[in-house]
Each structure stands twice: as structure tokens, then as C-alpha cells.
PDB file of C-alpha atoms in Angstrom:
ATOM      1  CA  MET A   1      69.231  64.492 -16.007  1.00 83.00           C
ATOM      2  CA  LEU A   2      69.674  62.647 -19.291  1.00 92.00           C
ATOM      3  CA  THR A   3      68.024  63.354 -22.597  1.00 94.00           C
ATOM      4  CA  ALA A   4      65.729  60.687 -24.037  1.00 95.00           C
ATOM      5  CA  LYS A   5      68.384  59.651 -26.579  1.00 96.00           C
ATOM      6  CA  GLN A   6      71.119  59.442 -23.920  1.00 96.00           C
ATOM      7  CA  HIS A   7      68.847  57.292 -21.770  1.00 95.00           C
ATOM      8  CA  GLU A   8      67.992  55.078 -24.738  1.00 96.00           C
ATOM      9  CA  LEU A   9      71.669  54.710 -25.663  1.00 97.00           C
ATOM     10  CA  ILE A  10      72.861  53.729 -22.195  1.00 96.00           C
ATOM     11  CA  ARG A  11      70.070  51.131 -21.931  1.00 95.00           C
ATOM     12  CA  PHE A  12      71.022  49.741 -25.363  1.00 97.00           C
ATOM     13  CA  ILE A  13      74.724  49.518 -24.455  1.00 96.00           C
ATOM     14  CA  GLN A  14      73.961  47.815 -21.127  1.00 95.00           C
ATOM     15  CA  GLN A  15      71.604  45.330 -22.789  1.00 96.00           C
ATOM     16  CA  ARG A  16      74.169  44.461 -25.474  1.00 96.00           C
ATOM     17  CA  LEU A  17      76.919  44.025 -22.867  1.00 95.00           C
ATOM     18  CA  GLU A  18      74.695  41.665 -20.866  1.00 95.00           C
ATOM     19  CA  GLU A  19      73.731  39.651 -23.971  1.00 96.00           C
ATOM     20  CA  THR A  20      77.093  39.352 -25.722  1.00 94.00           C
ATOM     21  CA  GLY A  21      79.769  40.729 -23.394  1.00 92.00           C
ATOM     22  CA  ILE A  22      80.851  43.104 -26.182  1.00 93.00           C
ATOM     23  CA  SER A  23      79.984  46.760 -26.628  1.00 95.00           C
ATOM     24  CA  PRO A  24      77.903  47.561 -29.699  1.00 96.00           C
ATOM     25  CA  SER A  25      79.603  49.227 -32.650  1.00 95.00           C
ATOM     26  CA  PHE A  26      78.887  52.848 -33.524  1.00 95.00           C
ATOM     27  CA  GLU A  27      76.959  51.601 -36.565  1.00 96.00           C
ATOM     28  CA  GLU A  28      74.786  49.344 -34.380  1.00 97.00           C
ATOM     29  CA  MET A  29      74.133  52.198 -31.949  1.00 97.00           C
ATOM     30  CA  LYS A  30      73.291  54.546 -34.834  1.00 97.00           C
ATOM     31  CA  GLU A  31      70.745  52.089 -36.209  1.00 97.00           C
ATOM     32  CA  ALA A  32      69.244  51.266 -32.789  1.00 97.00           C
ATOM     33  CA  LEU A  33      68.649  54.955 -32.042  1.00 97.00           C
ATOM     34  CA  ASP A  34      67.545  55.767 -35.600  1.00 97.00           C
ATOM     35  CA  LEU A  35      70.238  58.428 -35.982  1.00 96.00           C
ATOM     36  CA  LYS A  36      71.424  59.706 -39.344  1.00 96.00           C
ATOM     37  CA  SER A  37      75.171  59.643 -38.618  1.00 95.00           C
ATOM     38  CA  LYS A  38      77.751  58.076 -36.349  1.00 94.00           C
ATOM     39  CA  SER A  39      78.830  61.550 -35.220  1.00 96.00           C
ATOM     40  CA  GLY A  40      75.516  61.755 -33.346  1.00 96.00           C
ATOM     41  CA  VAL A  41      76.461  58.573 -31.483  1.00 96.00           C
ATOM     42  CA  HIS A  42      79.866  60.063 -30.704  1.00 96.00           C
ATOM     43  CA  ARG A  43      78.253  63.183 -29.203  1.00 97.00           C
ATOM     44  CA  LEU A  44      75.897  61.085 -27.062  1.00 97.00           C
ATOM     45  CA  ILE A  45      78.738  58.877 -25.801  1.00 97.00           C
ATOM     46  CA  SER A  46      80.892  61.916 -25.006  1.00 97.00           C
ATOM     47  CA  ALA A  47      78.042  63.495 -23.036  1.00 97.00           C
ATOM     48  CA  LEU A  48      77.416  60.264 -21.093  1.00 97.00           C
ATOM     49  CA  GLU A  49      81.136  59.974 -20.393  1.00 96.00           C
ATOM     50  CA  GLU A  50      81.313  63.573 -19.114  1.00 96.00           C
ATOM     51  CA  ARG A  51      78.336  62.938 -16.812  1.00 95.00           C
ATOM     52  CA  GLY A  52      79.937  59.803 -15.367  1.00 95.00           C
ATOM     53  CA  PHE A  53      77.622  57.173 -16.862  1.00 96.00           C
ATOM     54  CA  LEU A  54      80.086  55.599 -19.311  1.00 96.00           C
ATOM     55  CA  ARG A  55      83.802  55.042 -19.566  1.00 95.00           C
ATOM     56  CA  ARG A  56      85.762  54.291 -22.714  1.00 93.00           C
ATOM     57  CA  LEU A  57      88.437  51.691 -22.142  1.00 90.00           C
ATOM     58  CA  PRO A  58      91.701  52.899 -23.706  1.00 88.00           C
ATOM     59  CA  ASN A  59      93.492  51.159 -26.574  1.00 87.00           C
ATOM     60  CA  ARG A  60      90.582  48.839 -27.349  1.00 85.00           C
ATOM     61  CA  ALA A  61      87.918  48.886 -30.037  1.00 83.00           C
ATOM     62  CA  ARG A  62      84.253  48.624 -29.028  1.00 86.00           C
ATOM     63  CA  ALA A  63      85.230  48.997 -25.384  1.00 91.00           C
ATOM     64  CA  LEU A  64      82.619  50.874 -23.372  1.00 94.00           C
ATOM     65  CA  GLU A  65      81.865  50.275 -19.727  1.00 93.00           C
ATOM     66  CA  VAL A  66      78.636  51.382 -18.059  1.00 94.00           C
ATOM     67  CA  ILE A  67      79.686  52.925 -14.740  1.00 94.00           C
ATOM     68  CA  ARG A  68      76.217  53.742 -13.469  1.00 91.00           C
ATOM     69  CA  GLN A  69      72.622  53.587 -14.607  1.00 87.00           C
ATOM     70  CA  PRO A  70      70.220  56.517 -14.591  1.00 85.00           C
ATOM     71  CA  GLU A  71      68.141  56.547 -11.394  1.00 78.00           C
ATOM     72  CA  ASP A  72      64.883  56.123 -13.291  1.00 56.00           C
ATOM     73  CA  ALA A  73      66.069  53.082 -15.262  1.00 46.00           C
TER      74      ALA A  73
END
């Protein structure tokens, strides 16, 4: 089960990947989710990665891959 912010973030990342082919920056994610700091984005991404929804691609900037969508998406 994802939190509302985690769900919102994974949808935003997937949408941006479909539109541009590039992962959004931490600043773009922070603004899209109306968060106060980029550390909040980092915590959300880490939680999604631990739960198997996202994967960070090593040695690349702005490189996130959506592995699976939430069932209720």
C-alpha cells in the first residue's frame, strides 16, 4: 500500500517519462508534489525503490525507471 504522496510521485514520474523520455529532476518532483525540500523527494523515491516500484539506474543523472504501477492506478 502506497501513501498518497508516493502514489502521486510514481504517476508524475511515469507521465514525464512517457512525455519526454527523461526522468524529472528532484526540483521538478518537489514542485509537482508541493513539497518544501528535495529531501522529501529523496525519502519518497527511496521508499518506492524499497517497495519495488522504482529503480535508480546507476551512474546516470535523472535516471529512474518505473518497474511497476500501483494496482489502483
